[in-house]
């Protein structure tokens, strides 16, 4: 089954299976693929499936739709094509024999779809942390029904949050871990300071807030 992998700045923020004959992309919440960014038009582009192929069509957007660096009005997509909409890159996979994509990690506070592998917060009680979760860099959930759960930071980039609300990335650097805003209407906060002027380097016991969910960074 064809799918889209949406990323910004090299960070994957969502994956979308193309299950409908017509899939719309845009900033407005009624689109099938919502990209909450001012560079994206309300109704930006549409993907149409038929006759064994997928076609992308620009819907008269302000900033245009690009496929492999070329501005297009209508284009038949091939697997691994790169679509650019605003600052976002969308990788198209036809579902035949595509290599697996990097799997982001998401945390969400309700039953809505989160990013990739999620750490749900709507459970009744968190399980006791394992020995692996008690050591090494990790994020601990402080609020909600999943308070106490921990997410080990084992990847170079880990994305957390809820699409459209607040998504941030935690990136492993030589000097430590940096938290940066990826997308969303609400800005991530570290110790009450919004992440709107660039990445913030985390230190042990820093308190983060993403879309009303409180988290704590633990370095060891």
PDB file of N, CA, C and O in Angstrom, residues 50-123:
ATOM      1  N   UNK A  50      -5.366   5.837  -8.951  1.00  0.00           N
ATOM      2  CA  UNK A  50      -6.196   5.258 -10.003  1.00  0.00           C
ATOM      3  C   UNK A  50      -5.336   4.647 -11.078  1.00  0.00           C
ATOM      4  O   UNK A  50      -4.217   5.107 -11.336  1.00  0.00           O
ATOM      5  N   UNK A  51      -5.821   3.571 -11.679  1.00  0.00           N
ATOM      6  CA  UNK A  51      -5.108   2.892 -12.766  1.00  0.00           C
ATOM      7  C   UNK A  51      -3.707   2.463 -12.339  1.00  0.00           C
ATOM      8  O   UNK A  51      -2.763   2.494 -13.135  1.00  0.00           O
ATOM      9  N   UNK A  52      -3.577   2.090 -11.059  1.00  0.00           N
ATOM     10  CA  UNK A  52      -2.298   1.576 -10.574  1.00  0.00           C
ATOM     11  C   UNK A  52      -1.229   2.618 -10.378  1.00  0.00           C
ATOM     12  O   UNK A  52      -0.048   2.280 -10.258  1.00  0.00           O
ATOM     13  N   UNK A  53      -1.602   3.884 -10.316  1.00  0.00           N
ATOM     14  CA  UNK A  53      -0.610   4.930 -10.109  1.00  0.00           C
ATOM     15  C   UNK A  53      -1.160   6.011  -9.189  1.00  0.00           C
ATOM     16  O   UNK A  53      -2.362   6.098  -8.957  1.00  0.00           O
ATOM     17  N   UNK A  54      -0.240   6.828  -8.638  1.00  0.00           N
ATOM     18  CA  UNK A  54      -0.612   7.924  -7.747  1.00  0.00           C
ATOM     19  C   UNK A  54      -0.150   9.229  -8.385  1.00  0.00           C
ATOM     20  O   UNK A  54       1.015   9.365  -8.775  1.00  0.00           O
ATOM     21  N   UNK A  55      -1.067  10.180  -8.484  1.00  0.00           N
ATOM     22  CA  UNK A  55      -0.766  11.486  -9.076  1.00  0.00           C
ATOM     23  C   UNK A  55      -0.931  12.563  -8.021  1.00  0.00           C
ATOM     24  O   UNK A  55      -1.907  12.559  -7.266  1.00  0.00           O
ATOM     25  N   UNK A  56       0.035  13.479  -7.940  1.00  0.00           N
ATOM     26  CA  UNK A  56      -0.092  14.634  -7.052  1.00  0.00           C
ATOM     27  C   UNK A  56      -0.437  15.854  -7.893  1.00  0.00           C
ATOM     28  O   UNK A  56       0.104  16.051  -8.982  1.00  0.00           O
ATOM     29  N   UNK A  57      -1.364  16.651  -7.394  1.00  0.00           N
ATOM     30  CA  UNK A  57      -1.798  17.852  -8.106  1.00  0.00           C
ATOM     31  C   UNK A  57      -1.792  19.041  -7.151  1.00  0.00           C
ATOM     32  O   UNK A  57      -2.337  18.965  -6.049  1.00  0.00           O
ATOM     33  N   UNK A  58      -1.146  20.124  -7.563  1.00  0.00           N
ATOM     34  CA  UNK A  58      -1.146  21.347  -6.770  1.00  0.00           C
ATOM     35  C   UNK A  58      -2.505  22.027  -6.912  1.00  0.00           C
ATOM     36  O   UNK A  58      -3.069  22.109  -8.004  1.00  0.00           O
ATOM     37  N   UNK A  59      -3.053  22.512  -5.799  1.00  0.00           N
ATOM     38  CA  UNK A  59      -4.384  23.122  -5.799  1.00  0.00           C
ATOM     39  C   UNK A  59      -4.315  24.649  -5.812  1.00  0.00           C
ATOM     40  O   UNK A  59      -5.074  25.323  -5.134  1.00  0.00           O
ATOM     41  N   UNK A  60      -3.371  25.180  -6.584  1.00  0.00           N
ATOM     42  CA  UNK A  60      -3.225  26.628  -6.672  1.00  0.00           C
ATOM     43  C   UNK A  60      -2.626  27.221  -5.413  1.00  0.00           C
ATOM     44  O   UNK A  60      -2.974  28.341  -5.011  1.00  0.00           O
ATOM     45  N   UNK A  61      -1.723  26.494  -4.775  1.00  0.00           N
ATOM     46  CA  UNK A  61      -1.125  26.932  -3.513  1.00  0.00           C
ATOM     47  C   UNK A  61      -0.272  28.179  -3.702  1.00  0.00           C
ATOM     48  O   UNK A  61       0.200  28.467  -4.808  1.00  0.00           O
ATOM     49  N   UNK A  62      -0.064  28.905  -2.626  1.00  0.00           N
ATOM     50  CA  UNK A  62       0.729  30.139  -2.681  1.00  0.00           C
ATOM     51  C   UNK A  62       2.198  29.866  -2.966  1.00  0.00           C
ATOM     52  O   UNK A  62       2.828  30.548  -3.789  1.00  0.00           O
ATOM     53  N   UNK A  63       2.756  28.865  -2.301  1.00  0.00           N
ATOM     54  CA  UNK A  63       4.199  28.610  -2.405  1.00  0.00           C
ATOM     55  C   UNK A  63       4.561  27.430  -3.295  1.00  0.00           C
ATOM     56  O   UNK A  63       5.727  27.101  -3.450  1.00  0.00           O
ATOM     57  N   UNK A  64       3.566  26.790  -3.889  1.00  0.00           N
ATOM     58  CA  UNK A  64       3.842  25.749  -4.861  1.00  0.00           C
ATOM     59  C   UNK A  64       4.112  24.378  -4.257  1.00  0.00           C
ATOM     60  O   UNK A  64       4.341  24.217  -3.060  1.00  0.00           O
ATOM     61  N   UNK A  65       4.081  23.378  -5.128  1.00  0.00           N
ATOM     62  CA  UNK A  65       4.380  21.988  -4.778  1.00  0.00           C
ATOM     63  C   UNK A  65       5.547  21.527  -5.630  1.00  0.00           C
ATOM     64  O   UNK A  65       5.558  21.748  -6.849  1.00  0.00           O
ATOM     65  N   UNK A  66       6.526  20.895  -5.000  1.00  0.00           N
ATOM     66  CA  UNK A  66       7.736  20.486  -5.702  1.00  0.00           C
ATOM     67  C   UNK A  66       7.920  18.974  -5.606  1.00  0.00           C
ATOM     68  O   UNK A  66       7.684  18.376  -4.550  1.00  0.00           O
ATOM     69  N   UNK A  67       8.339  18.370  -6.705  1.00  0.00           N
ATOM     70  CA  UNK A  67       8.663  16.942  -6.740  1.00  0.00           C
ATOM     71  C   UNK A  67      10.091  16.808  -7.243  1.00  0.00           C
ATOM     72  O   UNK A  67      10.409  17.245  -8.352  1.00  0.00           O
ATOM     73  N   UNK A  68      10.947  16.258  -6.401  1.00  0.00           N
ATOM     74  CA  UNK A  68      12.377  16.109  -6.726  1.00  0.00           C
ATOM     75  C   UNK A  68      12.998  17.435  -7.166  1.00  0.00           C
ATOM     76  O   UNK A  68      13.804  17.503  -8.106  1.00  0.00           O
ATOM     77  N   UNK A  69      12.580  18.509  -6.472  1.00  0.00           N
ATOM     78  CA  UNK A  69      13.164  19.825  -6.723  1.00  0.00           C
ATOM     79  C   UNK A  69      12.522  20.618  -7.828  1.00  0.00           C
ATOM     80  O   UNK A  69      12.885  21.770  -8.062  1.00  0.00           O
ATOM     81  N   UNK A  70      11.541  20.041  -8.536  1.00  0.00           N
ATOM     82  CA  UNK A  70      10.876  20.731  -9.644  1.00  0.00           C
ATOM     83  C   UNK A  70       9.473  21.164  -9.242  1.00  0.00           C
ATOM     84  O   UNK A  70       8.725  20.385  -8.665  1.00  0.00           O
ATOM     85  N   UNK A  71       9.127  22.387  -9.600  1.00  0.00           N
ATOM     86  CA  UNK A  71       7.770  22.868  -9.353  1.00  0.00           C
ATOM     87  C   UNK A  71       6.818  22.150 -10.303  1.00  0.00           C
ATOM     88  O   UNK A  71       7.066  22.072 -11.510  1.00  0.00           O
ATOM     89  N   UNK A  72       5.724  21.602  -9.758  1.00  0.00           N
ATOM     90  CA  UNK A  72       4.791  20.837 -10.589  1.00  0.00           C
ATOM     91  C   UNK A  72       3.362  21.303 -10.338  1.00  0.00           C
ATOM     92  O   UNK A  72       3.020  21.789  -9.262  1.00  0.00           O
ATOM     93  N   UNK A  73       2.537  21.140 -11.380  1.00  0.00           N
ATOM     94  CA  UNK A  73       1.100  21.344 -11.243  1.00  0.00           C
ATOM     95  C   UNK A  73       0.411  19.992 -11.094  1.00  0.00           C
ATOM     96  O   UNK A  73      -0.538  19.835 -10.334  1.00  0.00           O
ATOM     97  N   UNK A  74       0.892  19.004 -11.848  1.00  0.00           N
ATOM     98  CA  UNK A  74       0.381  17.642 -11.765  1.00  0.00           C
ATOM     99  C   UNK A  74       1.498  16.695 -12.165  1.00  0.00           C
ATOM    100  O   UNK A  74       2.194  16.942 -13.161  1.00  0.00           O
ATOM    101  N   UNK A  75       1.688  15.641 -11.374  1.00  0.00           N
ATOM    102  CA  UNK A  75       2.822  14.745 -11.615  1.00  0.00           C
ATOM    103  C   UNK A  75       2.481  13.342 -11.134  1.00  0.00           C
ATOM    104  O   UNK A  75       1.952  13.146 -10.035  1.00  0.00           O
ATOM    105  N   UNK A  76       2.777  12.343 -11.980  1.00  0.00           N
ATOM    106  CA  UNK A  76       2.638  10.942 -11.572  1.00  0.00           C
ATOM    107  C   UNK A  76       3.849  10.586 -10.723  1.00  0.00           C
ATOM    108  O   UNK A  76       4.994  10.798 -11.146  1.00  0.00           O
ATOM    109  N   UNK A  77       3.604  10.076  -9.530  1.00  0.00           N
ATOM    110  CA  UNK A  77       4.693   9.796  -8.592  1.00  0.00           C
ATOM    111  C   UNK A  77       5.264   8.407  -8.786  1.00  0.00           C
ATOM    112  O   UNK A  77       4.553   7.457  -9.138  1.00  0.00           O
ATOM    113  N   UNK A  78       6.563   8.304  -8.525  1.00  0.00           N
ATOM    114  CA  UNK A  78       7.248   7.024  -8.492  1.00  0.00           C
ATOM    115  C   UNK A  78       7.817   6.818  -7.094  1.00  0.00           C
ATOM    116  O   UNK A  78       8.062   7.785  -6.366  1.00  0.00           O
ATOM    117  N   UNK A  79       8.014   5.559  -6.721  1.00  0.00           N
ATOM    118  CA  UNK A  79       8.509   5.270  -5.381  1.00  0.00           C
ATOM    119  C   UNK A  79       9.823   5.980  -5.117  1.00  0.00           C
ATOM    120  O   UNK A  79      10.682   6.072  -6.000  1.00  0.00           O
ATOM    121  N   UNK A  80       9.956   6.527  -3.921  1.00  0.00           N
ATOM    122  CA  UNK A  80      11.118   7.277  -3.455  1.00  0.00           C
ATOM    123  C   UNK A  80      11.143   8.718  -3.952  1.00  0.00           C
ATOM    124  O   UNK A  80      12.101   9.445  -3.673  1.00  0.00           O
ATOM    125  N   UNK A  81      10.097   9.151  -4.659  1.00  0.00           N
ATOM    126  CA  UNK A  81      10.029  10.560  -5.041  1.00  0.00           C
ATOM    127  C   UNK A  81       9.963  11.428  -3.786  1.00  0.00           C
ATOM    128  O   UNK A  81       9.362  11.055  -2.780  1.00  0.00           O
ATOM    129  N   UNK A  82      10.587  12.602  -3.858  1.00  0.00           N
ATOM    130  CA  UNK A  82      10.593  13.548  -2.739  1.00  0.00           C
ATOM    131  C   UNK A  82       9.695  14.737  -3.072  1.00  0.00           C
ATOM    132  O   UNK A  82       9.937  15.460  -4.033  1.00  0.00           O
ATOM    133  N   UNK A  83       8.653  14.919  -2.260  1.00  0.00           N
ATOM    134  CA  UNK A  83       7.726  16.031  -2.426  1.00  0.00           C
ATOM    135  C   UNK A  83       8.080  17.104  -1.407  1.00  0.00           C
ATOM    136  O   UNK A  83       8.330  16.792  -0.244  1.00  0.00           O
ATOM    137  N   UNK A  84       8.113  18.352  -1.841  1.00  0.00           N
ATOM    138  CA  UNK A  84       8.389  19.457  -0.926  1.00  0.00           C
ATOM    139  C   UNK A  84       7.185  20.390  -0.881  1.00  0.00           C
ATOM    140  O   UNK A  84       6.719  20.880  -1.909  1.00  0.00           O
ATOM    141  N   UNK A  85       6.676  20.611   0.332  1.00  0.00           N
ATOM    142  CA  UNK A  85       5.560  21.521   0.572  1.00  0.00           C
ATOM    143  C   UNK A  85       5.961  22.415   1.736  1.00  0.00           C
ATOM    144  O   UNK A  85       6.096  21.948   2.866  1.00  0.00           O
ATOM    145  N   UNK A  86       6.171  23.691   1.471  1.00  0.00           N
ATOM    146  CA  UNK A  86       6.723  24.567   2.503  1.00  0.00           C
ATOM    147  C   UNK A  86       8.111  24.073   2.890  1.00  0.00           C
ATOM    148  O   UNK A  86       8.938  23.764   2.038  1.00  0.00           O
ATOM    149  N   UNK A  87       8.368  23.984   4.193  1.00  0.00           N
ATOM    150  CA  UNK A  87       9.649  23.480   4.673  1.00  0.00           C
ATOM    151  C   UNK A  87       9.626  21.976   4.900  1.00  0.00           C
ATOM    152  O   UNK A  87      10.617  21.394   5.339  1.00  0.00           O
ATOM    153  N   UNK A  88       8.499  21.355   4.603  1.00  0.00           N
ATOM    154  CA  UNK A  88       8.344  19.926   4.844  1.00  0.00           C
ATOM    155  C   UNK A  88       8.727  19.114   3.617  1.00  0.00           C
ATOM    156  O   UNK A  88       8.484  19.519   2.480  1.00  0.00           O
ATOM    157  N   UNK A  89       9.322  17.959   3.857  1.00  0.00           N
ATOM    158  CA  UNK A  89       9.620  17.012   2.801  1.00  0.00           C
ATOM    159  C   UNK A  89       8.763  15.773   3.014  1.00  0.00           C
ATOM    160  O   UNK A  89       8.621  15.285   4.136  1.00  0.00           O
ATOM    161  N   UNK A  90       8.184  15.285   1.936  1.00  0.00           N
ATOM    162  CA  UNK A  90       7.314  14.115   1.998  1.00  0.00           C
ATOM    163  C   UNK A  90       7.875  13.054   1.058  1.00  0.00           C
ATOM    164  O   UNK A  90       7.948  13.262  -0.158  1.00  0.00           O
ATOM    165  N   UNK A  91       8.268  11.944   1.628  1.00  0.00           N
ATOM    166  CA  UNK A  91       8.803  10.834   0.837  1.00  0.00           C
ATOM    167  C   UNK A  91       7.660   9.910   0.432  1.00  0.00           C
ATOM    168  O   UNK A  91       6.895   9.449   1.274  1.00  0.00           O
ATOM    169  N   UNK A  92       7.542   9.662  -0.868  1.00  0.00           N
ATOM    170  CA  UNK A  92       6.482   8.792  -1.374  1.00  0.00           C
ATOM    171  C   UNK A  92       7.037   7.389  -1.576  1.00  0.00           C
ATOM    172  O   UNK A  92       8.068   7.198  -2.225  1.00  0.00           O
ATOM    173  N   UNK A  93       6.346   6.404  -1.006  1.00  0.00           N
ATOM    174  CA  UNK A  93       6.716   4.998  -1.182  1.00  0.00           C
ATOM    175  C   UNK A  93       5.526   4.269  -1.785  1.00  0.00           C
ATOM    176  O   UNK A  93       4.398   4.407  -1.300  1.00  0.00           O
ATOM    177  N   UNK A  94       5.787   3.470  -2.837  1.00  0.00           N
ATOM    178  CA  UNK A  94       4.664   2.800  -3.500  1.00  0.00           C
ATOM    179  C   UNK A  94       4.213   1.538  -2.781  1.00  0.00           C
ATOM    180  O   UNK A  94       3.205   0.933  -3.142  1.00  0.00           O
ATOM    181  N   UNK A  95       4.972   1.120  -1.742  1.00  0.00           N
ATOM    182  CA  UNK A  95       4.545  -0.017  -0.938  1.00  0.00           C
ATOM    183  C   UNK A  95       4.953  -1.356  -1.485  1.00  0.00           C
ATOM    184  O   UNK A  95       4.649  -2.401  -0.894  1.00  0.00           O
ATOM    185  N   UNK A  96       5.670  -1.389  -2.599  1.00  0.00           N
ATOM    186  CA  UNK A  96       6.044  -2.672  -3.181  1.00  0.00           C
ATOM    187  C   UNK A  96       7.212  -3.319  -2.456  1.00  0.00           C
ATOM    188  O   UNK A  96       7.104  -4.361  -1.859  1.00  0.00           O
ATOM    189  N   UNK A  97       8.360  -2.656  -2.509  1.00  0.00           N
ATOM    190  CA  UNK A  97       9.557  -3.232  -1.870  1.00  0.00           C
ATOM    191  C   UNK A  97      10.398  -2.121  -1.293  1.00  0.00           C
ATOM    192  O   UNK A  97      11.584  -2.024  -1.510  1.00  0.00           O
ATOM    193  N   UNK A  98       9.745  -1.233  -0.575  1.00  0.00           N
ATOM    194  CA  UNK A  98      10.427  -0.054  -0.048  1.00  0.00           C
ATOM    195  C   UNK A  98      11.143  -0.383   1.240  1.00  0.00           C
ATOM    196  O   UNK A  98      10.693  -1.188   2.048  1.00  0.00           O
ATOM    197  N   UNK A  99      12.284   0.278   1.444  1.00  0.00           N
ATOM    198  CA  UNK A  99      13.034   0.089   2.685  1.00  0.00           C
ATOM    199  C   UNK A  99      12.276   0.719   3.827  1.00  0.00           C
ATOM    200  O   UNK A  99      11.596   1.736   3.652  1.00  0.00           O
ATOM    201  N   UNK A 100      12.358   0.145   5.020  1.00  0.00           N
ATOM    202  CA  UNK A 100      11.645   0.726   6.153  1.00  0.00           C
ATOM    203  C   UNK A 100      12.171   2.114   6.477  1.00  0.00           C
ATOM    204  O   UNK A 100      13.342   2.405   6.297  1.00  0.00           O
ATOM    205  N   UNK A 101      11.300   2.967   6.939  1.00  0.00           N
ATOM    206  CA  UNK A 101      11.688   4.330   7.277  1.00  0.00           C
ATOM    207  C   UNK A 101      12.074   4.417   8.739  1.00  0.00           C
ATOM    208  O   UNK A 101      11.719   3.544   9.535  1.00  0.00           O
ATOM    209  N   UNK A 102      12.814   5.468   9.126  1.00  0.00           N
ATOM    210  CA  UNK A 102      13.120   5.644  10.540  1.00  0.00           C
ATOM    211  C   UNK A 102      11.825   5.755  11.325  1.00  0.00           C
ATOM    212  O   UNK A 102      10.883   6.406  10.877  1.00  0.00           O
ATOM    213  N   UNK A 103      11.757   5.126  12.477  1.00  0.00           N
ATOM    214  CA  UNK A 103      10.512   5.126  13.239  1.00  0.00           C
ATOM    215  C   UNK A 103      10.581   6.140  14.357  1.00  0.00           C
ATOM    216  O   UNK A 103      11.361   6.029  15.284  1.00  0.00           O
ATOM    217  N   UNK A 104       9.752   7.213  14.258  1.00  0.00           N
ATOM    218  CA  UNK A 104       9.744   8.208  15.314  1.00  0.00           C
ATOM    219  C   UNK A 104       8.983   7.688  16.523  1.00  0.00           C
ATOM    220  O   UNK A 104       8.249   6.721  16.446  1.00  0.00           O
ATOM    221  N   UNK A 105       9.140   8.349  17.629  1.00  0.00           N
ATOM    222  CA  UNK A 105       8.448   7.971  18.847  1.00  0.00           C
ATOM    223  C   UNK A 105       7.557   9.116  19.263  1.00  0.00           C
ATOM    224  O   UNK A 105       7.976  10.267  19.272  1.00  0.00           O
ATOM    225  N   UNK A 106       6.328   8.840  19.596  1.00  0.00           N
ATOM    226  CA  UNK A 106       5.403   9.892  19.979  1.00  0.00           C
ATOM    227  C   UNK A 106       4.810   9.630  21.341  1.00  0.00           C
ATOM    228  O   UNK A 106       4.694   8.495  21.773  1.00  0.00           O
ATOM    229  N   UNK A 107       4.420  10.692  22.015  1.00  0.00           N
ATOM    230  CA  UNK A 107       3.689  10.602  23.270  1.00  0.00           C
ATOM    231  C   UNK A 107       2.413  11.396  23.083  1.00  0.00           C
ATOM    232  O   UNK A 107       2.464  12.518  22.601  1.00  0.00           O
ATOM    233  N   UNK A 108       1.277  10.844  23.420  1.00  0.00           N
ATOM    234  CA  UNK A 108       0.048  11.593  23.261  1.00  0.00           C
ATOM    235  C   UNK A 108      -0.805  11.455  24.499  1.00  0.00           C
ATOM    236  O   UNK A 108      -0.644  10.558  25.296  1.00  0.00           O
ATOM    237  N   UNK A 109      -1.758  12.378  24.632  1.00  0.00           N
ATOM    238  CA  UNK A 109      -2.521  12.447  25.866  1.00  0.00           C
ATOM    239  C   UNK A 109      -3.951  11.955  25.725  1.00  0.00           C
ATOM    240  O   UNK A 109      -4.689  11.973  26.684  1.00  0.00           O
ATOM    241  N   UNK A 110      -4.362  11.527  24.506  1.00  0.00           N
ATOM    242  CA  UNK A 110      -5.695  10.967  24.373  1.00  0.00           C
ATOM    243  C   UNK A 110      -5.681   9.890  23.315  1.00  0.00           C
ATOM    244  O   UNK A 110      -4.631   9.379  22.976  1.00  0.00           O
ATOM    245  N   UNK A 111      -6.846   9.551  22.779  1.00  0.00           N
ATOM    246  CA  UNK A 111      -6.922   8.424  21.865  1.00  0.00           C
ATOM    247  C   UNK A 111      -6.659   8.803  20.423  1.00  0.00           C
ATOM    248  O   UNK A 111      -6.763   7.967  19.540  1.00  0.00           O
ATOM    249  N   UNK A 112      -6.322  10.056  20.155  1.00  0.00           N
ATOM    250  CA  UNK A 112      -6.041  10.466  18.786  1.00  0.00           C
ATOM    251  C   UNK A 112      -4.756   9.820  18.297  1.00  0.00           C
ATOM    252  O   UNK A 112      -3.903   9.416  19.075  1.00  0.00           O
ATOM    253  N   UNK A 113      -4.633   9.740  16.969  1.00  0.00           N
ATOM    254  CA  UNK A 113      -3.443   9.120  16.393  1.00  0.00           C
ATOM    255  C   UNK A 113      -2.208   9.943  16.706  1.00  0.00           C
ATOM    256  O   UNK A 113      -2.181  11.141  16.503  1.00  0.00           O
ATOM    257  N   UNK A 114      -1.166   9.298  17.199  1.00  0.00           N
ATOM    258  CA  UNK A 114       0.090   9.986  17.495  1.00  0.00           C
ATOM    259  C   UNK A 114       1.108   9.633  16.433  1.00  0.00           C
ATOM    260  O   UNK A 114       0.805   8.977  15.454  1.00  0.00           O
ATOM    261  N   UNK A 115       2.348  10.035  16.631  1.00  0.00           N
ATOM    262  CA  UNK A 115       3.391   9.819  15.650  1.00  0.00           C
ATOM    263  C   UNK A 115       4.014   8.455  15.861  1.00  0.00           C
ATOM    264  O   UNK A 115       4.489   8.128  16.932  1.00  0.00           O
ATOM    265  N   UNK A 116       4.047   7.665  14.824  1.00  0.00           N
ATOM    266  CA  UNK A 116       4.759   6.404  14.866  1.00  0.00           C
ATOM    267  C   UNK A 116       4.467   5.567  16.099  1.00  0.00           C
ATOM    268  O   UNK A 116       3.331   5.360  16.484  1.00  0.00           O
ATOM    269  N   UNK A 117       5.494   5.083  16.735  1.00  0.00           N
ATOM    270  CA  UNK A 117       5.370   4.300  17.953  1.00  0.00           C
ATOM    271  C   UNK A 117       5.035   5.231  19.099  1.00  0.00           C
ATOM    272  O   UNK A 117       5.766   6.163  19.382  1.00  0.00           O
ATOM    273  N   UNK A 118       3.914   4.999  19.760  1.00  0.00           N
ATOM    274  CA  UNK A 118       3.472   5.935  20.786  1.00  0.00           C
ATOM    275  C   UNK A 118       3.635   5.367  22.178  1.00  0.00           C
ATOM    276  O   UNK A 118       3.651   4.170  22.386  1.00  0.00           O
ATOM    277  N   UNK A 119       3.754   6.270  23.118  1.00  0.00           N
ATOM    278  CA  UNK A 119       3.719   5.932  24.535  1.00  0.00           C
ATOM    279  C   UNK A 119       2.402   6.477  25.039  1.00  0.00           C
ATOM    280  O   UNK A 119       2.284   7.653  25.349  1.00  0.00           O
ATOM    281  N   UNK A 120       1.321   5.654  25.061  1.00  0.00           N
ATOM    282  CA  UNK A 120      -0.001   6.180  25.378  1.00  0.00           C
ATOM    283  C   UNK A 120      -0.112   6.671  26.797  1.00  0.00           C
ATOM    284  O   UNK A 120       0.456   6.104  27.711  1.00  0.00           O
ATOM    285  N   UNK A 121      -0.860   7.743  26.974  1.00  0.00           N
ATOM    286  CA  UNK A 121      -1.066   8.301  28.291  1.00  0.00           C
ATOM    287  C   UNK A 121      -2.468   8.012  28.810  1.00  0.00           C
ATOM    288  O   UNK A 121      -2.858   8.499  29.850  1.00  0.00           O
ATOM    289  N   UNK A 122      -3.246   7.246  28.071  1.00  0.00           N
ATOM    290  CA  UNK A 122      -4.600   6.977  28.492  1.00  0.00           C
ATOM    291  C   UNK A 122      -4.759   5.644  29.187  1.00  0.00           C
ATOM    292  O   UNK A 122      -5.848   5.074  29.205  1.00  0.00           O
ATOM    293  N   UNK A 123      -3.684   5.092  29.724  1.00  0.00           N
ATOM    294  CA  UNK A 123      -3.767   3.809  30.401  1.00  0.00           C
ATOM    295  C   UNK A 123      -4.086   4.021  31.868  1.00  0.00           C
ATOM    296  O   UNK A 123      -3.937   5.103  32.406  1.00  0.00           O
TER     297      UNK A 123
END
